[in-house]
Amino acid sequence: MSESNIIIENTDSVRTITINRPKQLNALNSQTISELSEALKEAEKDTAVKVIILTGSGEKAFVAGADIKEFASFSVEEGKKLSKEGHDKLFDLAQNLSTPIIAAINGFALGGGLELAMSAHLRVASENAKMGLPEVSLGVIPGYGGTQRLAQLVGRGKALEMIATAGMISAEDAQQWGLVNHVTSPDGLMEKCHELASKIVKNSSSAISLAIKAVNANYVDGVDGFATEIEEFGNCFGTDDFKEGTSAFIERRKPNFK
Ligand code: CAA
């Protein structure tokens, strides 16, 4: 069996998944995509895991993109399959995971790497991070959701500037553009992610998962986000977390969500 390309660690109810191909700047080959897919599904099933932090190993890169060496000789049909399988197995899975994912961007997040970070629910970047969608410099377009998610996060004009110039932006610009939530020193990156995670884990996991569903509904064709919100708001009233959260408020104590 080939060696694993990811490392999984648990701290309290936070699971850190580290993409571990540092010599290839953590480029996403198909094996790594499959392993990440399995790891996310497993984390979602594990009720002890309340937040996932996704990062890259080494000091240089979060992920430098899809593995160019793997797809360089692909045909049109193979290219379509690569993109579709990536969407289904990892990028859509991550965006719609009921467990919140924080991307800890510790260096280059390019192409499929930025697309992976954009599929996460929150993004924190270290100040040495560089982000971009350089695919057109290779004669392809972003194929793991970048044309859609970048425009959703930063607007169409800035997205097309990043895509058409194939350039990289700094963490500071990324924060200004709304692409990342926070910027930290390289040493402070994981600490900031754990600080955010520690706030999230105090809240109702079932409510957070329904909030993710309602927010994402805005981006699905033919789905009414407001109707989803109404439906899921109502569904919250049937959960133990709702009973615990409201009782705790009335009894002037901290909630203890199971
Ligand atoms: N795929 C495969 N290998 C990659 C890679 C990638 N995306 N990015 C880096 N590597 C490999 C390099 O080939 C090199 O391996 P070797 O030592 O075996 O030659 C190793 O990682 C280190 O990289 P560099 O020597 O290039 O490091 P650098 O510091 O000089 O440059 C970099 C860093 C600017 C990030 C440069 O590596 C680079 O431009 N990488 C490619 C970025 C890119 O184009 N990403 C988009 C990929 S396409 C995509 O993602 C499609 C999609 O949307 C589905």
PDB file of C-alpha atoms and ligand atoms in Angstrom:
ATOM      1  CA  MET A   1       0.000   0.000   0.000  1.00  0.00           C
ATOM      2  CA  SER A   2       1.351   3.468  -0.855  1.00  0.00           C
ATOM      3  CA  GLU A   3       2.194   5.921   1.893  1.00  0.00           C
ATOM      4  CA  SER A   4      -0.462   8.322   3.097  1.00  0.00           C
ATOM      5  CA  ASN A   5      -0.347  11.913   1.871  1.00  0.00           C
ATOM      6  CA  ILE A   6      -2.175  13.373   4.831  1.00  0.00           C
ATOM      7  CA  ILE A   7      -1.610  13.580   8.581  1.00  0.00           C
ATOM      8  CA  ILE A   8      -4.535  13.576  11.006  1.00  0.00           C
ATOM      9  CA  GLU A   9      -4.242  14.957  14.546  1.00  0.00           C
ATOM     10  CA  ASN A  10      -6.833  15.629  17.225  1.00  0.00           C
ATOM     11  CA  THR A  11      -6.775  18.314  19.912  1.00  0.00           C
ATOM     12  CA  ASP A  12      -9.920  18.213  22.066  1.00  0.00           C
ATOM     13  CA  SER A  13     -12.766  18.448  19.555  1.00  0.00           C
ATOM     14  CA  VAL A  14     -10.644  19.962  16.766  1.00  0.00           C
ATOM     15  CA  ARG A  15      -9.248  17.711  14.034  1.00  0.00           C
ATOM     16  CA  THR A  16      -6.285  19.000  12.049  1.00  0.00           C
ATOM     17  CA  ILE A  17      -5.765  17.492   8.603  1.00  0.00           C
ATOM     18  CA  THR A  18      -2.359  18.299   7.099  1.00  0.00           C
ATOM     19  CA  ILE A  19      -1.634  17.712   3.427  1.00  0.00           C
ATOM     20  CA  ASN A  20       1.805  16.148   3.516  1.00  0.00           C
ATOM     21  CA  ARG A  21       3.637  16.269   0.183  1.00  0.00           C
ATOM     22  CA  PRO A  22       6.035  19.096   1.038  1.00  0.00           C
ATOM     23  CA  LYS A  23       8.559  18.218  -1.693  1.00  0.00           C
ATOM     24  CA  GLN A  24       5.808  18.792  -4.297  1.00  0.00           C
ATOM     25  CA  LEU A  25       4.530  21.822  -2.366  1.00  0.00           C
ATOM     26  CA  ASN A  26       1.548  19.687  -1.322  1.00  0.00           C
ATOM     27  CA  ALA A  27       0.211  19.529  -4.900  1.00  0.00           C
ATOM     28  CA  LEU A  28      -3.073  17.634  -5.076  1.00  0.00           C
ATOM     29  CA  ASN A  29      -2.665  14.386  -6.972  1.00  0.00           C
ATOM     30  CA  SER A  30      -5.631  12.057  -7.272  1.00  0.00           C
ATOM     31  CA  GLN A  31      -4.514   9.929  -4.323  1.00  0.00           C
ATOM     32  CA  THR A  32      -4.334  12.979  -2.054  1.00  0.00           C
ATOM     33  CA  ILE A  33      -7.783  14.091  -3.199  1.00  0.00           C
ATOM     34  CA  SER A  34      -9.194  10.646  -2.363  1.00  0.00           C
ATOM     35  CA  GLU A  35      -7.494  10.618   1.035  1.00  0.00           C
ATOM     36  CA  LEU A  36      -8.769  14.102   1.850  1.00  0.00           C
ATOM     37  CA  SER A  37     -12.248  13.087   0.769  1.00  0.00           C
ATOM     38  CA  GLU A  38     -12.231  10.058   3.069  1.00  0.00           C
ATOM     39  CA  ALA A  39     -10.738  12.087   5.940  1.00  0.00           C
ATOM     40  CA  LEU A  40     -13.458  14.739   5.668  1.00  0.00           C
ATOM     41  CA  LYS A  41     -16.244  12.159   5.544  1.00  0.00           C
ATOM     42  CA  GLU A  42     -14.777  10.371   8.541  1.00  0.00           C
ATOM     43  CA  ALA A  43     -14.449  13.614  10.512  1.00  0.00           C
ATOM     44  CA  GLU A  44     -18.051  14.550   9.687  1.00  0.00           C
ATOM     45  CA  LYS A  45     -19.278  11.186  10.978  1.00  0.00           C
ATOM     46  CA  ASP A  46     -17.285  11.503  14.212  1.00  0.00           C
ATOM     47  CA  THR A  47     -19.481  13.402  16.656  1.00  0.00           C
ATOM     48  CA  ALA A  48     -16.419  14.183  18.794  1.00  0.00           C
ATOM     49  CA  VAL A  49     -15.041  16.372  15.976  1.00  0.00           C
ATOM     50  CA  LYS A  50     -16.605  19.834  16.009  1.00  0.00           C
ATOM     51  CA  VAL A  51     -14.163  21.785  13.836  1.00  0.00           C
ATOM     52  CA  ILE A  52     -11.674  20.761  11.160  1.00  0.00           C
ATOM     53  CA  ILE A  53      -8.498  22.702  10.439  1.00  0.00           C
ATOM     54  CA  LEU A  54      -6.999  22.041   7.016  1.00  0.00           C
ATOM     55  CA  THR A  55      -3.389  23.010   6.340  1.00  0.00           C
ATOM     56  CA  GLY A  56      -0.259  22.095   4.383  1.00  0.00           C
ATOM     57  CA  SER A  57       3.000  20.705   5.702  1.00  0.00           C
ATOM     58  CA  GLY A  58       6.259  22.611   5.488  1.00  0.00           C
ATOM     59  CA  GLU A  59       6.808  26.326   5.595  1.00  0.00           C
ATOM     60  CA  LYS A  60       6.411  27.054   1.923  1.00  0.00           C
ATOM     61  CA  ALA A  61       2.997  25.968   0.770  1.00  0.00           C
ATOM     62  CA  PHE A  62      -0.581  25.309   1.752  1.00  0.00           C
ATOM     63  CA  VAL A  63      -1.131  23.642  -1.640  1.00  0.00           C
ATOM     64  CA  ALA A  64       0.514  24.743  -4.930  1.00  0.00           C
ATOM     65  CA  GLY A  65      -2.382  23.430  -7.022  1.00  0.00           C
ATOM     66  CA  ALA A  66      -3.539  20.301  -8.731  1.00  0.00           C
ATOM     67  CA  ASP A  67      -0.620  18.028  -9.619  1.00  0.00           C
ATOM     68  CA  ILE A  68       0.397  19.329 -13.052  1.00  0.00           C
ATOM     69  CA  LYS A  69       2.658  16.326 -13.720  1.00  0.00           C
ATOM     70  CA  GLU A  70      -0.278  13.978 -13.241  1.00  0.00           C
ATOM     71  CA  PHE A  71      -2.617  15.649 -15.766  1.00  0.00           C
ATOM     72  CA  ALA A  72      -0.142  17.060 -18.321  1.00  0.00           C
ATOM     73  CA  SER A  73      -0.928  14.352 -20.909  1.00  0.00           C
ATOM     74  CA  PHE A  74      -4.695  14.115 -20.313  1.00  0.00           C
ATOM     75  CA  SER A  75      -7.257  14.192 -23.155  1.00  0.00           C
ATOM     76  CA  VAL A  76     -10.407  16.347 -23.232  1.00  0.00           C
ATOM     77  CA  GLU A  77     -12.462  13.538 -21.709  1.00  0.00           C
ATOM     78  CA  GLU A  78      -9.874  12.874 -19.014  1.00  0.00           C
ATOM     79  CA  GLY A  79      -9.766  16.607 -18.242  1.00  0.00           C
ATOM     80  CA  LYS A  80     -13.543  16.699 -17.746  1.00  0.00           C
ATOM     81  CA  LYS A  81     -13.387  13.612 -15.539  1.00  0.00           C
ATOM     82  CA  LEU A  82     -10.562  15.109 -13.452  1.00  0.00           C
ATOM     83  CA  SER A  83     -12.582  18.246 -12.814  1.00  0.00           C
ATOM     84  CA  LYS A  84     -15.895  16.478 -12.146  1.00  0.00           C
ATOM     85  CA  GLU A  85     -14.349  13.942  -9.783  1.00  0.00           C
ATOM     86  CA  GLY A  86     -12.529  16.724  -7.945  1.00  0.00           C
ATOM     87  CA  HIS A  87     -15.770  18.670  -7.478  1.00  0.00           C
ATOM     88  CA  ASP A  88     -17.711  15.635  -6.312  1.00  0.00           C
ATOM     89  CA  LYS A  89     -15.072  13.991  -4.151  1.00  0.00           C
ATOM     90  CA  LEU A  90     -13.525  16.963  -2.428  1.00  0.00           C
ATOM     91  CA  PHE A  91     -14.415  20.540  -3.252  1.00  0.00           C
ATOM     92  CA  ASP A  92     -18.227  20.349  -3.105  1.00  0.00           C
ATOM     93  CA  LEU A  93     -17.949  17.846  -0.272  1.00  0.00           C
ATOM     94  CA  ALA A  94     -15.865  20.317   1.754  1.00  0.00           C
ATOM     95  CA  GLN A  95     -18.138  23.288   1.085  1.00  0.00           C
ATOM     96  CA  ASN A  96     -21.214  21.303   2.097  1.00  0.00           C
ATOM     97  CA  LEU A  97     -19.674  19.424   5.009  1.00  0.00           C
ATOM     98  CA  SER A  98     -21.782  19.867   8.129  1.00  0.00           C
ATOM     99  CA  THR A  99     -18.617  20.213  10.241  1.00  0.00           C
ATOM    100  CA  PRO A 100     -17.041  23.655   9.797  1.00  0.00           C
ATOM    101  CA  ILE A 101     -13.632  23.712   8.116  1.00  0.00           C
ATOM    102  CA  ILE A 102     -11.005  26.396   8.698  1.00  0.00           C
ATOM    103  CA  ALA A 103      -8.273  26.599   6.052  1.00  0.00           C
ATOM    104  CA  ALA A 104      -4.935  27.569   7.607  1.00  0.00           C
ATOM    105  CA  ILE A 105      -3.085  29.004   4.606  1.00  0.00           C
ATOM    106  CA  ASN A 106       0.591  28.718   5.479  1.00  0.00           C
ATOM    107  CA  GLY A 107       2.231  29.662   2.156  1.00  0.00           C
ATOM    108  CA  PHE A 108       1.395  29.277  -1.556  1.00  0.00           C
ATOM    109  CA  ALA A 109      -2.289  28.616  -2.177  1.00  0.00           C
ATOM    110  CA  LEU A 110      -2.408  28.382  -5.951  1.00  0.00           C
ATOM    111  CA  GLY A 111      -4.860  26.885  -8.411  1.00  0.00           C
ATOM    112  CA  GLY A 112      -6.452  23.837  -6.786  1.00  0.00           C
ATOM    113  CA  GLY A 113      -4.845  24.955  -3.509  1.00  0.00           C
ATOM    114  CA  LEU A 114      -6.709  28.247  -3.431  1.00  0.00           C
ATOM    115  CA  GLU A 115      -9.791  26.391  -4.662  1.00  0.00           C
ATOM    116  CA  LEU A 116      -9.493  24.045  -1.690  1.00  0.00           C
ATOM    117  CA  ALA A 117      -9.111  26.968   0.713  1.00  0.00           C
ATOM    118  CA  MET A 118     -12.172  28.599  -0.873  1.00  0.00           C
ATOM    119  CA  SER A 119     -14.192  25.421  -0.331  1.00  0.00           C
ATOM    120  CA  ALA A 120     -13.480  25.688   3.393  1.00  0.00           C
ATOM    121  CA  HIS A 121     -15.900  27.728   5.500  1.00  0.00           C
ATOM    122  CA  LEU A 122     -13.302  30.121   6.980  1.00  0.00           C
ATOM    123  CA  ARG A 123      -9.826  31.092   5.827  1.00  0.00           C
ATOM    124  CA  VAL A 124      -6.892  32.315   7.895  1.00  0.00           C
ATOM    125  CA  ALA A 125      -3.639  33.194   6.106  1.00  0.00           C
ATOM    126  CA  SER A 126      -0.140  33.736   7.410  1.00  0.00           C
ATOM    127  CA  GLU A 127       1.459  36.930   6.175  1.00  0.00           C
ATOM    128  CA  ASN A 128       3.857  34.994   3.915  1.00  0.00           C
ATOM    129  CA  ALA A 129       0.958  33.365   2.031  1.00  0.00           C
ATOM    130  CA  LYS A 130       0.579  34.009  -1.688  1.00  0.00           C
ATOM    131  CA  MET A 131      -2.704  33.293  -3.391  1.00  0.00           C
ATOM    132  CA  GLY A 132      -3.678  33.001  -7.027  1.00  0.00           C
ATOM    133  CA  LEU A 133      -5.349  31.047  -9.792  1.00  0.00           C
ATOM    134  CA  PRO A 134      -2.495  30.684 -12.328  1.00  0.00           C
ATOM    135  CA  GLU A 135      -4.242  28.086 -14.508  1.00  0.00           C
ATOM    136  CA  VAL A 136      -4.435  30.238 -17.670  1.00  0.00           C
ATOM    137  CA  SER A 137      -0.627  30.393 -17.652  1.00  0.00           C
ATOM    138  CA  LEU A 138      -0.795  26.621 -18.228  1.00  0.00           C
ATOM    139  CA  GLY A 139      -3.468  26.870 -20.928  1.00  0.00           C
ATOM    140  CA  VAL A 140      -6.333  25.675 -18.716  1.00  0.00           C
ATOM    141  CA  ILE A 141      -8.943  27.359 -16.546  1.00  0.00           C
ATOM    142  CA  PRO A 142      -9.521  26.780 -12.836  1.00  0.00           C
ATOM    143  CA  GLY A 143     -11.251  23.400 -12.657  1.00  0.00           C
ATOM    144  CA  TYR A 144     -11.957  22.827  -8.988  1.00  0.00           C
ATOM    145  CA  GLY A 145     -14.602  25.511  -8.492  1.00  0.00           C
ATOM    146  CA  GLY A 146     -12.328  28.560  -8.723  1.00  0.00           C
ATOM    147  CA  THR A 147     -14.295  30.396 -11.420  1.00  0.00           C
ATOM    148  CA  GLN A 148     -17.364  30.242  -9.199  1.00  0.00           C
ATOM    149  CA  ARG A 149     -16.103  30.507  -5.617  1.00  0.00           C
ATOM    150  CA  LEU A 150     -13.552  33.272  -6.246  1.00  0.00           C
ATOM    151  CA  ALA A 151     -16.207  35.454  -7.876  1.00  0.00           C
ATOM    152  CA  GLN A 152     -18.564  34.735  -4.964  1.00  0.00           C
ATOM    153  CA  LEU A 153     -15.952  35.786  -2.433  1.00  0.00           C
ATOM    154  CA  VAL A 154     -14.281  38.800  -4.087  1.00  0.00           C
ATOM    155  CA  GLY A 155     -16.694  39.816  -6.871  1.00  0.00           C
ATOM    156  CA  ARG A 156     -16.537  39.200 -10.626  1.00  0.00           C
ATOM    157  CA  GLY A 157     -14.104  42.001 -11.493  1.00  0.00           C
ATOM    158  CA  LYS A 158     -11.395  41.074  -9.014  1.00  0.00           C
ATOM    159  CA  ALA A 159     -11.892  37.364  -9.724  1.00  0.00           C
ATOM    160  CA  LEU A 160     -11.368  37.891 -13.439  1.00  0.00           C
ATOM    161  CA  GLU A 161      -8.330  40.072 -12.743  1.00  0.00           C
ATOM    162  CA  MET A 162      -6.765  37.283 -10.660  1.00  0.00           C
ATOM    163  CA  ILE A 163      -7.689  34.606 -13.190  1.00  0.00           C
ATOM    164  CA  ALA A 164      -6.686  36.506 -16.360  1.00  0.00           C
ATOM    165  CA  THR A 165      -3.389  37.854 -15.006  1.00  0.00           C
ATOM    166  CA  ALA A 166      -2.541  34.486 -13.385  1.00  0.00           C
ATOM    167  CA  GLY A 167      -0.874  36.619 -10.722  1.00  0.00           C
ATOM    168  CA  MET A 168      -0.525  36.091  -6.993  1.00  0.00           C
ATOM    169  CA  ILE A 169      -1.868  38.374  -4.306  1.00  0.00           C
ATOM    170  CA  SER A 170      -0.510  38.896  -0.801  1.00  0.00           C
ATOM    171  CA  ALA A 171      -2.287  37.851   2.375  1.00  0.00           C
ATOM    172  CA  GLU A 172      -2.892  41.513   3.143  1.00  0.00           C
ATOM    173  CA  ASP A 173      -4.603  42.129  -0.212  1.00  0.00           C
ATOM    174  CA  ALA A 174      -6.531  38.879   0.176  1.00  0.00           C
ATOM    175  CA  GLN A 175      -7.902  40.108   3.488  1.00  0.00           C
ATOM    176  CA  GLN A 176      -8.793  43.478   2.022  1.00  0.00           C
ATOM    177  CA  TRP A 177     -10.580  41.743  -0.860  1.00  0.00           C
ATOM    178  CA  GLY A 178     -12.559  39.504   1.501  1.00  0.00           C
ATOM    179  CA  LEU A 179     -10.790  36.348   0.364  1.00  0.00           C
ATOM    180  CA  VAL A 180      -9.421  35.528   3.822  1.00  0.00           C
ATOM    181  CA  ASN A 181     -10.941  36.249   7.230  1.00  0.00           C
ATOM    182  CA  HIS A 182      -7.708  36.923   9.149  1.00  0.00           C
ATOM    183  CA  VAL A 183      -3.987  37.387   8.580  1.00  0.00           C
ATOM    184  CA  THR A 184      -1.414  36.323  11.186  1.00  0.00           C
ATOM    185  CA  SER A 185       2.321  35.949  11.586  1.00  0.00           C
ATOM    186  CA  PRO A 186       3.550  32.541  10.354  1.00  0.00           C
ATOM    187  CA  ASP A 187       4.062  31.442  13.966  1.00  0.00           C
ATOM    188  CA  GLY A 188       0.628  32.641  15.011  1.00  0.00           C
ATOM    189  CA  LEU A 189      -1.343  30.898  12.255  1.00  0.00           C
ATOM    190  CA  MET A 190      -2.362  27.695  14.006  1.00  0.00           C
ATOM    191  CA  GLU A 191      -2.949  29.547  17.258  1.00  0.00           C
ATOM    192  CA  LYS A 192      -5.407  31.881  15.504  1.00  0.00           C
ATOM    193  CA  CYS A 193      -7.188  28.906  13.901  1.00  0.00           C
ATOM    194  CA  HIS A 194      -7.478  27.162  17.276  1.00  0.00           C
ATOM    195  CA  GLU A 195      -8.741  30.397  18.839  1.00  0.00           C
ATOM    196  CA  LEU A 196     -11.518  30.565  16.231  1.00  0.00           C
ATOM    197  CA  ALA A 197     -12.195  26.845  16.655  1.00  0.00           C
ATOM    198  CA  SER A 198     -12.475  27.208  20.434  1.00  0.00           C
ATOM    199  CA  LYS A 199     -15.227  29.792  19.951  1.00  0.00           C
ATOM    200  CA  ILE A 200     -17.044  27.603  17.439  1.00  0.00           C
ATOM    201  CA  VAL A 201     -16.948  24.434  19.590  1.00  0.00           C
ATOM    202  CA  LYS A 202     -18.824  26.195  22.392  1.00  0.00           C
ATOM    203  CA  ASN A 203     -21.855  26.576  20.143  1.00  0.00           C
ATOM    204  CA  SER A 204     -24.448  24.121  18.916  1.00  0.00           C
ATOM    205  CA  SER A 205     -22.951  21.833  16.255  1.00  0.00           C
ATOM    206  CA  SER A 206     -26.392  20.992  14.901  1.00  0.00           C
ATOM    207  CA  ALA A 207     -27.267  24.693  14.522  1.00  0.00           C
ATOM    208  CA  ILE A 208     -23.911  25.411  12.848  1.00  0.00           C
ATOM    209  CA  SER A 209     -24.450  22.594  10.356  1.00  0.00           C
ATOM    210  CA  LEU A 210     -27.904  23.962   9.458  1.00  0.00           C
ATOM    211  CA  ALA A 211     -26.452  27.481   9.162  1.00  0.00           C
ATOM    212  CA  ILE A 212     -23.846  26.151   6.684  1.00  0.00           C
ATOM    213  CA  LYS A 213     -26.668  24.537   4.717  1.00  0.00           C
ATOM    214  CA  ALA A 214     -28.724  27.754   4.663  1.00  0.00           C
ATOM    215  CA  VAL A 215     -25.783  30.004   3.688  1.00  0.00           C
ATOM    216  CA  ASN A 216     -24.708  27.607   0.920  1.00  0.00           C
ATOM    217  CA  ALA A 217     -28.279  27.426  -0.400  1.00  0.00           C
ATOM    218  CA  ASN A 218     -27.815  30.924  -1.844  1.00  0.00           C
ATOM    219  CA  TYR A 219     -25.263  29.525  -4.288  1.00  0.00           C
ATOM    220  CA  VAL A 220     -27.239  26.565  -5.585  1.00  0.00           C
ATOM    221  CA  ASP A 221     -29.189  27.079  -8.809  1.00  0.00           C
ATOM    222  CA  GLY A 222     -32.906  26.653  -8.367  1.00  0.00           C
ATOM    223  CA  VAL A 223     -32.735  26.666  -4.565  1.00  0.00           C
ATOM    224  CA  ASP A 224     -34.315  29.511  -2.592  1.00  0.00           C
ATOM    225  CA  GLY A 225     -31.907  30.411   0.214  1.00  0.00           C
ATOM    226  CA  PHE A 226     -34.592  32.240   2.197  1.00  0.00           C
ATOM    227  CA  ALA A 227     -36.891  29.213   1.975  1.00  0.00           C
ATOM    228  CA  THR A 228     -34.012  26.997   3.154  1.00  0.00           C
ATOM    229  CA  GLU A 229     -33.417  29.345   6.077  1.00  0.00           C
ATOM    230  CA  ILE A 230     -37.097  29.261   7.079  1.00  0.00           C
ATOM    231  CA  GLU A 231     -37.153  25.462   6.882  1.00  0.00           C
ATOM    232  CA  GLU A 232     -33.916  24.932   8.831  1.00  0.00           C
ATOM    233  CA  PHE A 233     -34.746  27.627  11.394  1.00  0.00           C
ATOM    234  CA  GLY A 234     -37.910  25.665  12.107  1.00  0.00           C
ATOM    235  CA  ASN A 235     -36.025  22.369  12.249  1.00  0.00           C
ATOM    236  CA  CYS A 236     -33.760  23.779  14.978  1.00  0.00           C
ATOM    237  CA  PHE A 237     -36.791  23.852  17.294  1.00  0.00           C
ATOM    238  CA  GLY A 238     -36.857  20.051  17.231  1.00  0.00           C
ATOM    239  CA  THR A 239     -33.253  19.605  18.404  1.00  0.00           C
ATOM    240  CA  ASP A 240     -31.849  18.871  21.854  1.00  0.00           C
ATOM    241  CA  ASP A 241     -29.387  21.721  21.309  1.00  0.00           C
ATOM    242  CA  PHE A 242     -32.261  24.194  20.995  1.00  0.00           C
ATOM    243  CA  LYS A 243     -33.774  22.969  24.268  1.00  0.00           C
ATOM    244  CA  GLU A 244     -30.384  23.143  25.982  1.00  0.00           C
ATOM    245  CA  GLY A 245     -29.450  26.554  24.522  1.00  0.00           C
ATOM    246  CA  THR A 246     -32.700  28.266  25.396  1.00  0.00           C
ATOM    247  CA  SER A 247     -32.951  26.592  28.845  1.00  0.00           C
ATOM    248  CA  ALA A 248     -29.388  27.649  29.651  1.00  0.00           C
ATOM    249  CA  PHE A 249     -30.205  31.242  28.706  1.00  0.00           C
ATOM    250  CA  ILE A 250     -33.312  31.299  30.893  1.00  0.00           C
ATOM    251  CA  GLU A 251     -31.497  29.592  33.789  1.00  0.00           C
ATOM    252  CA  ARG A 252     -28.573  32.045  33.423  1.00  0.00           C
ATOM    253  CA  ARG A 253     -25.972  29.341  32.888  1.00  0.00           C
ATOM    254  CA  LYS A 254     -23.655  28.324  30.072  1.00  0.00           C
ATOM    255  CA  PRO A 255     -25.149  25.778  27.657  1.00  0.00           C
ATOM    256  CA  ASN A 256     -23.722  22.289  27.621  1.00  0.00           C
ATOM    257  CA  PHE A 257     -24.253  21.072  24.062  1.00  0.00           C
ATOM    258  CA  LYS A 258     -23.787  17.325  23.622  1.00  0.00           C
TER     259      LYS A 258
HETATM  260  N1  CAA B   1       2.008  20.210  -9.502  1.00  0.00           N
HETATM  261  C1  CAA B   1       3.042  19.346  -9.479  1.00  0.00           C
HETATM  262  N2  CAA B   1       4.223  19.651  -8.924  1.00  0.00           N
HETATM  263  C2  CAA B   1       4.367  20.864  -8.371  1.00  0.00           C
HETATM  264  C3  CAA B   1       3.326  21.816  -8.359  1.00  0.00           C
HETATM  265  C4  CAA B   1       2.092  21.440  -8.964  1.00  0.00           C
HETATM  266  N3  CAA B   1       1.025  22.242  -8.968  1.00  0.00           N
HETATM  267  N4  CAA B   1       3.768  22.949  -7.758  1.00  0.00           N
HETATM  268  C5  CAA B   1       5.039  22.695  -7.404  1.00  0.00           C
HETATM  269  N5  CAA B   1       5.391  21.456  -7.754  1.00  0.00           N
HETATM  270  C6  CAA B   1       6.691  20.786  -7.561  1.00  0.00           C
HETATM  271  C7  CAA B   1       7.746  21.285  -8.536  1.00  0.00           C
HETATM  272  O1  CAA B   1       7.622  20.633  -9.791  1.00  0.00           O
HETATM  273  C8  CAA B   1       9.010  20.935  -7.815  1.00  0.00           C
HETATM  274  O2  CAA B   1       9.246  19.557  -7.938  1.00  0.00           O
HETATM  275  P1  CAA B   1      10.706  19.014  -8.417  1.00  0.00           P
HETATM  276  O3  CAA B   1      11.630  19.479  -7.315  1.00  0.00           O
HETATM  277  O4  CAA B   1      10.523  17.531  -8.460  1.00  0.00           O
HETATM  278  O5  CAA B   1      10.994  19.661  -9.725  1.00  0.00           O
HETATM  279  C9  CAA B   1       8.646  21.194  -6.346  1.00  0.00           C
HETATM  280  O6  CAA B   1       7.224  21.134  -6.291  1.00  0.00           O
HETATM  281  C10 CAA B   1       9.094  22.557  -5.831  1.00  0.00           C
HETATM  282  O7  CAA B   1       8.571  23.543  -6.706  1.00  0.00           O
HETATM  283  P2  CAA B   1       9.484  24.669  -7.395  1.00  0.00           P
HETATM  284  O8  CAA B   1      10.876  24.186  -7.591  1.00  0.00           O
HETATM  285  O9  CAA B   1       8.766  25.145  -8.624  1.00  0.00           O
HETATM  286  O10 CAA B   1       9.464  25.782  -6.258  1.00  0.00           O
HETATM  287  P3  CAA B   1       9.626  27.356  -6.445  1.00  0.00           P
HETATM  288  O11 CAA B   1       9.817  27.914  -5.083  1.00  0.00           O
HETATM  289  O12 CAA B   1      10.672  27.650  -7.472  1.00  0.00           O
HETATM  290  O13 CAA B   1       8.228  27.858  -7.043  1.00  0.00           O
HETATM  291  C11 CAA B   1       5.826  27.960  -7.184  1.00  0.00           C
HETATM  292  C12 CAA B   1       7.067  27.758  -6.273  1.00  0.00           C
HETATM  293  C13 CAA B   1       5.778  29.393  -7.677  1.00  0.00           C
HETATM  294  C14 CAA B   1       4.610  27.646  -6.334  1.00  0.00           C
HETATM  295  C15 CAA B   1       5.935  26.975  -8.389  1.00  0.00           C
HETATM  296  O14 CAA B   1       6.207  25.668  -7.908  1.00  0.00           O
HETATM  297  C16 CAA B   1       4.687  26.918  -9.227  1.00  0.00           C
HETATM  298  O15 CAA B   1       4.437  27.804 -10.016  1.00  0.00           O
HETATM  299  N6  CAA B   1       3.878  25.824  -9.101  1.00  0.00           N
HETATM  300  C17 CAA B   1       2.719  25.597  -9.910  1.00  0.00           C
HETATM  301  C18 CAA B   1       1.555  26.492  -9.485  1.00  0.00           C
HETATM  302  C19 CAA B   1       0.386  26.292 -10.403  1.00  0.00           C
HETATM  303  O16 CAA B   1       0.426  26.555 -11.582  1.00  0.00           O
HETATM  304  N7  CAA B   1      -0.731  25.788  -9.839  1.00  0.00           N
HETATM  305  C20 CAA B   1      -1.926  25.534 -10.578  1.00  0.00           C
HETATM  306  C21 CAA B   1      -1.953  24.089 -10.958  1.00  0.00           C
HETATM  307  S1  CAA B   1      -3.232  23.734 -12.131  1.00  0.00           S
HETATM  308  C22 CAA B   1      -4.626  23.519 -11.229  1.00  0.00           C
HETATM  309  O17 CAA B   1      -4.642  23.669 -10.017  1.00  0.00           O
HETATM  310  C23 CAA B   1      -5.806  23.111 -12.067  1.00  0.00           C
HETATM  311  C24 CAA B   1      -7.124  23.094 -11.388  1.00  0.00           C
HETATM  312  O18 CAA B   1      -7.661  24.128 -11.005  1.00  0.00           O
HETATM  313  C25 CAA B   1      -7.837  21.845 -11.266  1.00  0.00           C
END
